mmCIF file with all atom_site columns, C-alpha atoms in Angstrom:
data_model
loop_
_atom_site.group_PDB
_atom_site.id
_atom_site.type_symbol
_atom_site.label_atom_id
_atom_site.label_alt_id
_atom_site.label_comp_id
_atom_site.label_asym_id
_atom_site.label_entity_id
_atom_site.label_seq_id
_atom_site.pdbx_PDB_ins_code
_atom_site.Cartn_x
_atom_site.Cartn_y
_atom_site.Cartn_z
_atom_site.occupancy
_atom_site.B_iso_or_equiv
_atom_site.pdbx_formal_charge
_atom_site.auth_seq_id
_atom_site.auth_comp_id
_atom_site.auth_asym_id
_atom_site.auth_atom_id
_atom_site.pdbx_PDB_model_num
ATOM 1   C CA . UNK A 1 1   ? -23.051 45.618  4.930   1.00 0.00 ? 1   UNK A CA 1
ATOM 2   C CA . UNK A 1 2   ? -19.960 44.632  2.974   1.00 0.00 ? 2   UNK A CA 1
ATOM 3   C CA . UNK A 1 3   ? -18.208 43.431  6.764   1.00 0.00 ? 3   UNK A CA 1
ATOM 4   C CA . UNK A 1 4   ? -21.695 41.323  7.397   1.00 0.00 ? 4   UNK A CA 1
ATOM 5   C CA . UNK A 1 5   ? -21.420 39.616  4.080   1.00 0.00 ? 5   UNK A CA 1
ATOM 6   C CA . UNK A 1 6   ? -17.793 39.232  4.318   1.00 0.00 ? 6   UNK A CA 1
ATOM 7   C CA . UNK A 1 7   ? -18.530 37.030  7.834   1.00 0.00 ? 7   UNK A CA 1
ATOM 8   C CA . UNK A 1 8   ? -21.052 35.423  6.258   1.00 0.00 ? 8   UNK A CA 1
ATOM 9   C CA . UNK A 1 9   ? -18.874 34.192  3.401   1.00 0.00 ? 9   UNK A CA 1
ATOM 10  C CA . UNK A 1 10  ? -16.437 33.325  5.685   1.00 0.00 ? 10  UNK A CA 1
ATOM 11  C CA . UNK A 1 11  ? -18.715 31.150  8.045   1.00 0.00 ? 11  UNK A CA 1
ATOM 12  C CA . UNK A 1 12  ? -20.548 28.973  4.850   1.00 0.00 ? 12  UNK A CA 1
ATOM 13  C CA . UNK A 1 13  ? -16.536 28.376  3.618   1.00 0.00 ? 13  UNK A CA 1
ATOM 14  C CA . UNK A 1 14  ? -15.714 27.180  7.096   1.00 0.00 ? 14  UNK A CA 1
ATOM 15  C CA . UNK A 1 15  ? -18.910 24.810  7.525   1.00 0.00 ? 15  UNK A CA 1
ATOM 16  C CA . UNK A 1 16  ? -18.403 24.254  4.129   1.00 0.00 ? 16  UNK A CA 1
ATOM 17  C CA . UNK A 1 17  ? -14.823 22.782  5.024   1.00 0.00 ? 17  UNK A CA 1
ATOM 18  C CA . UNK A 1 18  ? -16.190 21.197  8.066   1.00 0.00 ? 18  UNK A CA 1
ATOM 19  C CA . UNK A 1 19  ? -18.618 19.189  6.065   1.00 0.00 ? 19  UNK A CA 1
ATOM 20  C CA . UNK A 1 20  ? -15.819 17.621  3.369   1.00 0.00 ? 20  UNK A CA 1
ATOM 21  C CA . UNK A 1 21  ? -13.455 17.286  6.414   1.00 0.00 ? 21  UNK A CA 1
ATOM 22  C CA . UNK A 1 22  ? -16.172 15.287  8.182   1.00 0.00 ? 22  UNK A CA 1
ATOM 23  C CA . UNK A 1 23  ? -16.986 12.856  4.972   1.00 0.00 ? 23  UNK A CA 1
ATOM 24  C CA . UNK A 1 24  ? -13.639 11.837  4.343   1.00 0.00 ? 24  UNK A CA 1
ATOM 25  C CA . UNK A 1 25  ? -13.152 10.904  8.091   1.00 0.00 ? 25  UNK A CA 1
ATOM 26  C CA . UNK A 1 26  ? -16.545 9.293   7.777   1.00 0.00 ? 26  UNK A CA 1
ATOM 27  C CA . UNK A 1 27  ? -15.462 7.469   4.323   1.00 0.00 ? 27  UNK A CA 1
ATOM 28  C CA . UNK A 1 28  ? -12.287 6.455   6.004   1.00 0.00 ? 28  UNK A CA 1
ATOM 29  C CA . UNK A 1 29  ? -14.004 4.601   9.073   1.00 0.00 ? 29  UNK A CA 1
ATOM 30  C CA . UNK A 1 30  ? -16.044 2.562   6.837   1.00 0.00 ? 30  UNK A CA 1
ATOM 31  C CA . UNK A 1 31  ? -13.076 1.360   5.327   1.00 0.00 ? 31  UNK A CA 1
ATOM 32  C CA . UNK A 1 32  ? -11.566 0.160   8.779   1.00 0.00 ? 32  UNK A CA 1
ATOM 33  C CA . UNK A 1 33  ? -14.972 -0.830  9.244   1.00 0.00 ? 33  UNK A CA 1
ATOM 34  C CA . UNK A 1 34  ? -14.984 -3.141  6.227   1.00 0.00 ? 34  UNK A CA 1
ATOM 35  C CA . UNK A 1 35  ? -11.435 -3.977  7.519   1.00 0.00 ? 35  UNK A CA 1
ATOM 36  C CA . UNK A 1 36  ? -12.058 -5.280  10.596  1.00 0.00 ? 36  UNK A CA 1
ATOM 37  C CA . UNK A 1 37  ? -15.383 -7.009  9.314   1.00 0.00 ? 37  UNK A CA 1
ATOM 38  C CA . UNK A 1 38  ? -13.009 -8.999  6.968   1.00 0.00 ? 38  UNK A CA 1
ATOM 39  C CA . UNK A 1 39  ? -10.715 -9.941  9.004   1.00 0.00 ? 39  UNK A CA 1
ATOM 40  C CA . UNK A 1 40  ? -10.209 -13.781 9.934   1.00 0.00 ? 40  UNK A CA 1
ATOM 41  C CA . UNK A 1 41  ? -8.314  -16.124 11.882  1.00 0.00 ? 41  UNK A CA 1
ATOM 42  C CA . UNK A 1 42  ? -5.729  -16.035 9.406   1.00 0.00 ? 42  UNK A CA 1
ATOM 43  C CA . UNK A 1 43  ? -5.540  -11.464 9.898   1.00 0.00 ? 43  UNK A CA 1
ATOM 44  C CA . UNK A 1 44  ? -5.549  -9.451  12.640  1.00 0.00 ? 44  UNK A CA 1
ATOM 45  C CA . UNK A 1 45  ? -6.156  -5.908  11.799  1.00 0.00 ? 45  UNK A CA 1
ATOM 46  C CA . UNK A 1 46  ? -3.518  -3.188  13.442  1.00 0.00 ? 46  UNK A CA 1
ATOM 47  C CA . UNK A 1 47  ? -3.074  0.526   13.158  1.00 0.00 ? 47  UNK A CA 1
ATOM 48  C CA . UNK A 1 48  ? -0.356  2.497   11.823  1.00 0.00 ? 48  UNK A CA 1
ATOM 49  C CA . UNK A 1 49  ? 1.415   4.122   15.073  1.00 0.00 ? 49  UNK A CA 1
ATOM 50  C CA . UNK A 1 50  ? 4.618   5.949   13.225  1.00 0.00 ? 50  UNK A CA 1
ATOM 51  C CA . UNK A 1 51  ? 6.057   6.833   10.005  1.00 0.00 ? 51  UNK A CA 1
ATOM 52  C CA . UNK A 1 52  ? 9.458   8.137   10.218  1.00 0.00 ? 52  UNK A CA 1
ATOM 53  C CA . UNK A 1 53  ? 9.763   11.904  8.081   1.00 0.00 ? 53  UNK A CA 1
ATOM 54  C CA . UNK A 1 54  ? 13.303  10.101  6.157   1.00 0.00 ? 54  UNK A CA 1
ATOM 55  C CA . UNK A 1 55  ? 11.580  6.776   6.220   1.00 0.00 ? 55  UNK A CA 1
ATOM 56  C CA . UNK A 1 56  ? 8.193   7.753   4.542   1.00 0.00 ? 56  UNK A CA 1
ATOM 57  C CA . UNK A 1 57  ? 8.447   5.396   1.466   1.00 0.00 ? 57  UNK A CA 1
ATOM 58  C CA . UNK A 1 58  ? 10.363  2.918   3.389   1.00 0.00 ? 58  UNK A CA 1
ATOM 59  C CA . UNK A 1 59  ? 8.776   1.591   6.233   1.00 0.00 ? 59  UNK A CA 1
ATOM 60  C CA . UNK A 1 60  ? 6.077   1.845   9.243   1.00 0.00 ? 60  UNK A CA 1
ATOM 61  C CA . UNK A 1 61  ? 5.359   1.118   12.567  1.00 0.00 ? 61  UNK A CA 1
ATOM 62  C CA . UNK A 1 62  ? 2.709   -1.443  13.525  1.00 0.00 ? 62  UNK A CA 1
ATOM 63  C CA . UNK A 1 63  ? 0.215   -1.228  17.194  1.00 0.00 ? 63  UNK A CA 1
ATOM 64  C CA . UNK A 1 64  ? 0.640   -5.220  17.216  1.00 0.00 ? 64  UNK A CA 1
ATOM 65  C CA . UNK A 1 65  ? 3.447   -7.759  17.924  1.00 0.00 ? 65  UNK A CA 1
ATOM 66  C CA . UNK A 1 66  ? 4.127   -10.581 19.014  1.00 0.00 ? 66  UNK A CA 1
ATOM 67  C CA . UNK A 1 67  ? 2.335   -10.837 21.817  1.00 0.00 ? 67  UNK A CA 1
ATOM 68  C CA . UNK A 1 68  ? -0.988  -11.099 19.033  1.00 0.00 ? 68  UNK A CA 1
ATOM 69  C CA . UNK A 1 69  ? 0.819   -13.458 17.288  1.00 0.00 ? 69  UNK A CA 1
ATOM 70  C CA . UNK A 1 70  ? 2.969   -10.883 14.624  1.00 0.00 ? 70  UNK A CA 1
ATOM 71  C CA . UNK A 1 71  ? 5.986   -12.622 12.837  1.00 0.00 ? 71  UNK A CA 1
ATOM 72  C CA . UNK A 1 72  ? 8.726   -11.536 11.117  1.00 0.00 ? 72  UNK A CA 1
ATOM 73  C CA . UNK A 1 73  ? 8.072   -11.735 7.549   1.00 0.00 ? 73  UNK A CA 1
ATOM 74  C CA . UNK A 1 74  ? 3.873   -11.710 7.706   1.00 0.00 ? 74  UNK A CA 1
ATOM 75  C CA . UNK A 1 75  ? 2.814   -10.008 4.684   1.00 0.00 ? 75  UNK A CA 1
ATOM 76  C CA . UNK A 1 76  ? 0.994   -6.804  5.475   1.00 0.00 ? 76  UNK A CA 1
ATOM 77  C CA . UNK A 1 77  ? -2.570  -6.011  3.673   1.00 0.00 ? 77  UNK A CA 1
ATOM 78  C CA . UNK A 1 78  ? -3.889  -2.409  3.406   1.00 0.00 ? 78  UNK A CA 1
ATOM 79  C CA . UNK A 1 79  ? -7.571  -1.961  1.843   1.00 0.00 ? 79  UNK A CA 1
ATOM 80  C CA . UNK A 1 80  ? -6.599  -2.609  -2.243  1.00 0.00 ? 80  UNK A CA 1
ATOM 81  C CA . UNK A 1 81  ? -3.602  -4.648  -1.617  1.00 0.00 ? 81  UNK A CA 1
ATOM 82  C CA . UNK A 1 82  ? -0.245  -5.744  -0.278  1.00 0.00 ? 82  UNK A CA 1
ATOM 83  C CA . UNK A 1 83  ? 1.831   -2.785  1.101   1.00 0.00 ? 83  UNK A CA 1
ATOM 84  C CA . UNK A 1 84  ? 4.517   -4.818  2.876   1.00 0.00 ? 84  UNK A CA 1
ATOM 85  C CA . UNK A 1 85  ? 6.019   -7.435  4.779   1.00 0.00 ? 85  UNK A CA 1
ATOM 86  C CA . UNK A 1 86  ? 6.889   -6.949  8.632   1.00 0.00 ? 86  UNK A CA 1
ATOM 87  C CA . UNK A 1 87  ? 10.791  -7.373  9.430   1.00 0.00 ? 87  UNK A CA 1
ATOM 88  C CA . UNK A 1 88  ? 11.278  -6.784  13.063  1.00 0.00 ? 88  UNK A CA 1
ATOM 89  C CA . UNK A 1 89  ? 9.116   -7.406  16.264  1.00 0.00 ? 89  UNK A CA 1
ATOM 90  C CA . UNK A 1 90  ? 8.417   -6.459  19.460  1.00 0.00 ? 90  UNK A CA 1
ATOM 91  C CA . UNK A 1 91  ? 5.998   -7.996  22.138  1.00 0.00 ? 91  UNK A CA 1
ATOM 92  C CA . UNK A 1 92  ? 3.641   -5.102  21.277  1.00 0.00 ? 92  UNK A CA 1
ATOM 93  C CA . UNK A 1 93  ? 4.663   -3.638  18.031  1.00 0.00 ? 93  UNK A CA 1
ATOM 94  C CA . UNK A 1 94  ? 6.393   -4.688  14.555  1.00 0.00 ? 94  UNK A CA 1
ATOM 95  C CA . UNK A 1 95  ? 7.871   -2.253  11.815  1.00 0.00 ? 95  UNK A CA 1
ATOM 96  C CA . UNK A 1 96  ? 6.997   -2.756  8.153   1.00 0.00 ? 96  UNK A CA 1
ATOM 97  C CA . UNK A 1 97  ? 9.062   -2.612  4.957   1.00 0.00 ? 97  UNK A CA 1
ATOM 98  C CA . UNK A 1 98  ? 7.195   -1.372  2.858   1.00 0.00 ? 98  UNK A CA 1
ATOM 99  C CA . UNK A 1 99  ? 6.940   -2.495  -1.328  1.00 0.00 ? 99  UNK A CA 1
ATOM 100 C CA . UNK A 1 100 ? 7.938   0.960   -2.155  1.00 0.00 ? 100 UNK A CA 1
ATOM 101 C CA . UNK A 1 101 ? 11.741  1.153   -0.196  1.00 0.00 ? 101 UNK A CA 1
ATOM 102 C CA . UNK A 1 102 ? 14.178  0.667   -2.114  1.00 0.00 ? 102 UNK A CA 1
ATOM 103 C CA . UNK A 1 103 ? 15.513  -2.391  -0.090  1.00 0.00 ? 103 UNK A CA 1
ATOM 104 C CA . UNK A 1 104 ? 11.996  -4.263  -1.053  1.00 0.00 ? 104 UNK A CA 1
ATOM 105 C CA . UNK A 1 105 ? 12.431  -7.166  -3.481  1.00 0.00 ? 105 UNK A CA 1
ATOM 106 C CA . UNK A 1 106 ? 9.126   -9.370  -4.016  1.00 0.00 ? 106 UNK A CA 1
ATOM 107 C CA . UNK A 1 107 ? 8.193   -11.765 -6.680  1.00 0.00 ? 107 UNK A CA 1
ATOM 108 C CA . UNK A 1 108 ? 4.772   -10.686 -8.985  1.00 0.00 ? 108 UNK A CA 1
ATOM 109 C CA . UNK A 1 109 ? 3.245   -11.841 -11.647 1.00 0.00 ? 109 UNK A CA 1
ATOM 110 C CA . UNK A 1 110 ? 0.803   -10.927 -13.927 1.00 0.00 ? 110 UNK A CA 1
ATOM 111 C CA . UNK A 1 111 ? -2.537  -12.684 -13.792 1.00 0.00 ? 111 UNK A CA 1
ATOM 112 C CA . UNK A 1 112 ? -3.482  -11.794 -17.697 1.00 0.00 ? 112 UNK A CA 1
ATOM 113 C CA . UNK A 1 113 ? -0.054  -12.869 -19.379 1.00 0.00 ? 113 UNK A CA 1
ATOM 114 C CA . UNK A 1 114 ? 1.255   -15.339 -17.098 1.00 0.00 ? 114 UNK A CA 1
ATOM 115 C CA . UNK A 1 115 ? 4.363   -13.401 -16.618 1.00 0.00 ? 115 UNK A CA 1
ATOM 116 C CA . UNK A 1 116 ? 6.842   -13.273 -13.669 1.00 0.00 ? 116 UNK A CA 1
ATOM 117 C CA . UNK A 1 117 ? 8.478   -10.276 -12.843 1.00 0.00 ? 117 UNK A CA 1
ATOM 118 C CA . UNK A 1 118 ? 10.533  -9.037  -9.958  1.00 0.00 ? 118 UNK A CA 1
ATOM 119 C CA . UNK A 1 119 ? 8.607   -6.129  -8.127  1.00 0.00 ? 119 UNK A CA 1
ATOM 120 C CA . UNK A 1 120 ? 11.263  -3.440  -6.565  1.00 0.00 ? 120 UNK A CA 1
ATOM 121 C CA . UNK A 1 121 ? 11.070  -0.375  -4.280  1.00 0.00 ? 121 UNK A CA 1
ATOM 122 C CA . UNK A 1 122 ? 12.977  2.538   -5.522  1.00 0.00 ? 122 UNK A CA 1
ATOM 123 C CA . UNK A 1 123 ? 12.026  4.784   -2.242  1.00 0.00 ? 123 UNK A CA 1
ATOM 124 C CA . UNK A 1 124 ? 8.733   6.652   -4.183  1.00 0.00 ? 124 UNK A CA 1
ATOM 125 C CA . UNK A 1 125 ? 5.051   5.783   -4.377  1.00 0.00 ? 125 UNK A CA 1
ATOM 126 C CA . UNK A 1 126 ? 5.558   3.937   -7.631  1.00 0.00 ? 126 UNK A CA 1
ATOM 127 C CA . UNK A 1 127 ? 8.100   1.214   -7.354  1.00 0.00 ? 127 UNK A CA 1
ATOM 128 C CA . UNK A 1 128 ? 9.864   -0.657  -10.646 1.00 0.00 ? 128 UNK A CA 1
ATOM 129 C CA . UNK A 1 129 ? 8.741   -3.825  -11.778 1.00 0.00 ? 129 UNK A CA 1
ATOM 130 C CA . UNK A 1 130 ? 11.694  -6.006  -14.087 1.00 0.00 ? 130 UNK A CA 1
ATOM 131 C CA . UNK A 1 131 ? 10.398  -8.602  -16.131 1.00 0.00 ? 131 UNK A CA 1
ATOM 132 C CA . UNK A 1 132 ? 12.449  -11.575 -16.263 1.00 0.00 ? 132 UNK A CA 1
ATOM 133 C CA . UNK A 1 133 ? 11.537  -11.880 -20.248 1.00 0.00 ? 133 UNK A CA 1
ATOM 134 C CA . UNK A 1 134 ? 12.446  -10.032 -22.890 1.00 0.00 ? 134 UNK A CA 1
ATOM 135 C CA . UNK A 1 135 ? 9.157   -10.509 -25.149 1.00 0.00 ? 135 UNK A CA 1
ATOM 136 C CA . UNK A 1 136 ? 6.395   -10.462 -22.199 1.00 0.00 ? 136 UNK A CA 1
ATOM 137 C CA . UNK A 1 137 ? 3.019   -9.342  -23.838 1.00 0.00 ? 137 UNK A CA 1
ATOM 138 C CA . UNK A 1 138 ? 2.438   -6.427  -20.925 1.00 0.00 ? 138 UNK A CA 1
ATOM 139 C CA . UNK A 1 139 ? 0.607   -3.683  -21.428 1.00 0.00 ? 139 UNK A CA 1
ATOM 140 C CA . UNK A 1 140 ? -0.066  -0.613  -19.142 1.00 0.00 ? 140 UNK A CA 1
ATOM 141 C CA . UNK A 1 141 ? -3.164  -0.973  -17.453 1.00 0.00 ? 141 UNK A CA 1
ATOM 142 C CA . UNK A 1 142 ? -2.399  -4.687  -16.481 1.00 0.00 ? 142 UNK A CA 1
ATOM 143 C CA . UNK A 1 143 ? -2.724  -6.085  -12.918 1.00 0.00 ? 143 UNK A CA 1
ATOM 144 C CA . UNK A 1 144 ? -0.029  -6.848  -11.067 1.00 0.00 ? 144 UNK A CA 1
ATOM 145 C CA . UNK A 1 145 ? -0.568  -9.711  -8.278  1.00 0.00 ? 145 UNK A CA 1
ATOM 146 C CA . UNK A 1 146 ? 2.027   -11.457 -5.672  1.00 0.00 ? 146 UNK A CA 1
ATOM 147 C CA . UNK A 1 147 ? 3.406   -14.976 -7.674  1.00 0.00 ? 147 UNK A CA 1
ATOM 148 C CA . UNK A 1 148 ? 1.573   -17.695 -7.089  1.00 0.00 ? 148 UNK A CA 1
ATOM 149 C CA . UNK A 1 149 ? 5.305   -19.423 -6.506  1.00 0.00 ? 149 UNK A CA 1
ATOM 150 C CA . UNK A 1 150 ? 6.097   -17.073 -4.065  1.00 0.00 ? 150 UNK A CA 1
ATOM 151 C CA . UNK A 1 151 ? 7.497   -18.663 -0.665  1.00 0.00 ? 151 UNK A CA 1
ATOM 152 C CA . UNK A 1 152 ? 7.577   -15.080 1.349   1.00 0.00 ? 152 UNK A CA 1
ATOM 153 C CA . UNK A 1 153 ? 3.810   -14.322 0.858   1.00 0.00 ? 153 UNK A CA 1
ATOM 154 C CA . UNK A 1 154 ? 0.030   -15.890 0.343   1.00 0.00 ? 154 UNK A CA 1
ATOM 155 C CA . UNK A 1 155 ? 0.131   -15.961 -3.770  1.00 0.00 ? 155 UNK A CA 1
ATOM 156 C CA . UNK A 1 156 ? -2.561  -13.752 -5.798  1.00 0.00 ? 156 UNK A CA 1
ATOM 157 C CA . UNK A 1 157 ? -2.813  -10.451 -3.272  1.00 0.00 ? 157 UNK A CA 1
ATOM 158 C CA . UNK A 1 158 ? -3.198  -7.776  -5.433  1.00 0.00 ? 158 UNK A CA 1
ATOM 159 C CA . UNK A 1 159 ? -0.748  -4.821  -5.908  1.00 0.00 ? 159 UNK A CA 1
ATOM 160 C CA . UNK A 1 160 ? -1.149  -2.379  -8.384  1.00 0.00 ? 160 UNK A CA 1
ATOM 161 C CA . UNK A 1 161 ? -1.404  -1.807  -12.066 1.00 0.00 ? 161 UNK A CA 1
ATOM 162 C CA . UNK A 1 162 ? 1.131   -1.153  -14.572 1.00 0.00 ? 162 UNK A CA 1
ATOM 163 C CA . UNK A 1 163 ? 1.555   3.021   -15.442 1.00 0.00 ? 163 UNK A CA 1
ATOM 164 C CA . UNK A 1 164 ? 4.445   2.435   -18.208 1.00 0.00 ? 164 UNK A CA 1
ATOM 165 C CA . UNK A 1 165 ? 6.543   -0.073  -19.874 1.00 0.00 ? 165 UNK A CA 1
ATOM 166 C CA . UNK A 1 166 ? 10.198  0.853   -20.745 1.00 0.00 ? 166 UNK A CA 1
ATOM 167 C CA . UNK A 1 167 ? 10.666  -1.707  -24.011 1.00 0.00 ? 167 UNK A CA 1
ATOM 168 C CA . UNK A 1 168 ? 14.254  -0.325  -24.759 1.00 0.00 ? 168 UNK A CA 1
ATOM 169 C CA . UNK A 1 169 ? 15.628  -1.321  -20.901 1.00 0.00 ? 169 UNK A CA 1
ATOM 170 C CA . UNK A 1 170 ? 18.506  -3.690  -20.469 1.00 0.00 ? 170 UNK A CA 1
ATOM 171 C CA . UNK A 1 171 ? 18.709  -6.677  -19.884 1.00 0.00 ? 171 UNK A CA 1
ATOM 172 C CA . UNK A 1 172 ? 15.142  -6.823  -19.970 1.00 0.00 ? 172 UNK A CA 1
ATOM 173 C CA . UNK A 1 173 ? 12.246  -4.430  -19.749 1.00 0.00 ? 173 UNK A CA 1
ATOM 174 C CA . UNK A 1 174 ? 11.254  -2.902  -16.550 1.00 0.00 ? 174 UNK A CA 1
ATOM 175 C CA . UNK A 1 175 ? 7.358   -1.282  -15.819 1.00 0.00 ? 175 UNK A CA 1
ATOM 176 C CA . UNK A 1 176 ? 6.542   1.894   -13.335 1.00 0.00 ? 176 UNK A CA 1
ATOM 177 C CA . UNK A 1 177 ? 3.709   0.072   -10.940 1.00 0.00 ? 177 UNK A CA 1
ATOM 178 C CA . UNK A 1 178 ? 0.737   2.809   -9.245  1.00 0.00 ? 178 UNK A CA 1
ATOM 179 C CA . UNK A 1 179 ? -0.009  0.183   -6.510  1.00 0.00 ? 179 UNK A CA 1
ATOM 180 C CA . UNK A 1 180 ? -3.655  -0.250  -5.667  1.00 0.00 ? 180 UNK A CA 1
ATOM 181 C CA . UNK A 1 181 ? -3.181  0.382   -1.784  1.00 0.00 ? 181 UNK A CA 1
ATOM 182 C CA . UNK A 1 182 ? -1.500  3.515   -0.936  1.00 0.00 ? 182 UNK A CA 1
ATOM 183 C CA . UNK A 1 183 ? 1.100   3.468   1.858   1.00 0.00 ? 183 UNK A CA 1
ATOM 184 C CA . UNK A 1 184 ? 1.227   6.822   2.584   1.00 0.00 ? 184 UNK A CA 1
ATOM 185 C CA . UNK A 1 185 ? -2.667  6.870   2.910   1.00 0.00 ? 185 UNK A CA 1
ATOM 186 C CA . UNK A 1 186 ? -3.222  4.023   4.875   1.00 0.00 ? 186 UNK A CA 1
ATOM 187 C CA . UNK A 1 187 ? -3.993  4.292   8.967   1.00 0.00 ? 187 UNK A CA 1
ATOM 188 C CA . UNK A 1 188 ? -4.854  0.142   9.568   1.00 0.00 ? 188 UNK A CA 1
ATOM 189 C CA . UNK A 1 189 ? -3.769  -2.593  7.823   1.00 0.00 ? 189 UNK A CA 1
ATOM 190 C CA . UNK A 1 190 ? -4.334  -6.468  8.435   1.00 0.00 ? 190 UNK A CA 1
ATOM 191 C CA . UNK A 1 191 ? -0.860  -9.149  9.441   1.00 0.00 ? 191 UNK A CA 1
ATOM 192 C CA . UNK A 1 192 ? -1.422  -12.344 7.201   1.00 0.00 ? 192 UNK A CA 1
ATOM 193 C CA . UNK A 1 193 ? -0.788  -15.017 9.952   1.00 0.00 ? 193 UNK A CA 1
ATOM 194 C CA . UNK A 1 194 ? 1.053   -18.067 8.949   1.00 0.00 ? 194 UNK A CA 1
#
């Protein structure tokens, strides 16, 4: 009796398992749905064909080049926000740095304060914003959007939301950033096409 309940314990947990495991897939192809249903002549939507195990926070490989029209430096949009700009090409592929490696420099701004700030990887999930003033009026909990002076990429994509602001750092305060989009999450993203 004990052995008959112990299998049936066993097969709810594993059904049990299969069920979650099946609603996350399913939530996660809505999203791609809702990708691809967005996208315009402006995007082109393209999966996520390697991550390198050193590389994780630093950059990704892209199923699209530039045979589909993929330049180098097209801002890169994953559902929730800007994860990256591409810097090399192939005809059939392009590799991504991504915001969070710590060779990623990008101009941001906040949309509440009308502050500029310099947005910079530092190779984890939550790069470093520095403000360029001293006396900026941030808060935690405050958006942080691409500049609408930006050259590099379309102004006003969302990226994440301020976590903490370090008031006592030199020259000028600096801010820990949870971006909205998560890089290590994401499977497609859409190329902003100049």
């Amino acid at each position: 009796t004990a052995q008959s309940e112990w299998l049936k314990s066993a097969d709810a947990l594993g059904n049990q398992t299969k069920i979650f495991l099946l609603e996350q897939d399913n939530k996660r192809l809505r999203r791609l749905l809702k990708l691809n249903q967005e996208s315009s002549d402006k995007r082109i939507s393209a999966p996520v064909i390697f991550r390198t195990y050193k590389g994780w926070w630093h950059q990704i490989d892209l199923g699209k080049g530039q045979a589909q029209g993929v330049q180098i430096g097209n801002a890169v949009i994953a559902p929730g926000g800007l994860i990256g700009r591409v810097e090399s090409i192939t005809p059939t592929t392009s590799r991504v740095r991504l915001l969070t490696s710590p060779t990623s420099r990008i101009g941001v701004w906040s949309p509440r304060t009308n502050q500029h700030g310099m947005l910079i990887g530092i190779g984890t999930n939550k790069p470093r914003l520095r403000f360029f003033d001293k006396d900026n009026g941030l808060l935690p909990g405050d958006l942080v959007v691409t500049s609408p002076a930006s050259t590099l990429v379309p102004p006003n994509l969302p990226i994440g939301v301020i976590k903490s602001i370090d008031h006592l750092a030199l020259p000028s305060p600096h801010a820990v950033v949870q971006l909205i989009a998560s890089p290590e999450q994401t499977d497609w993203v859409q190329i902003q096409i100049r």
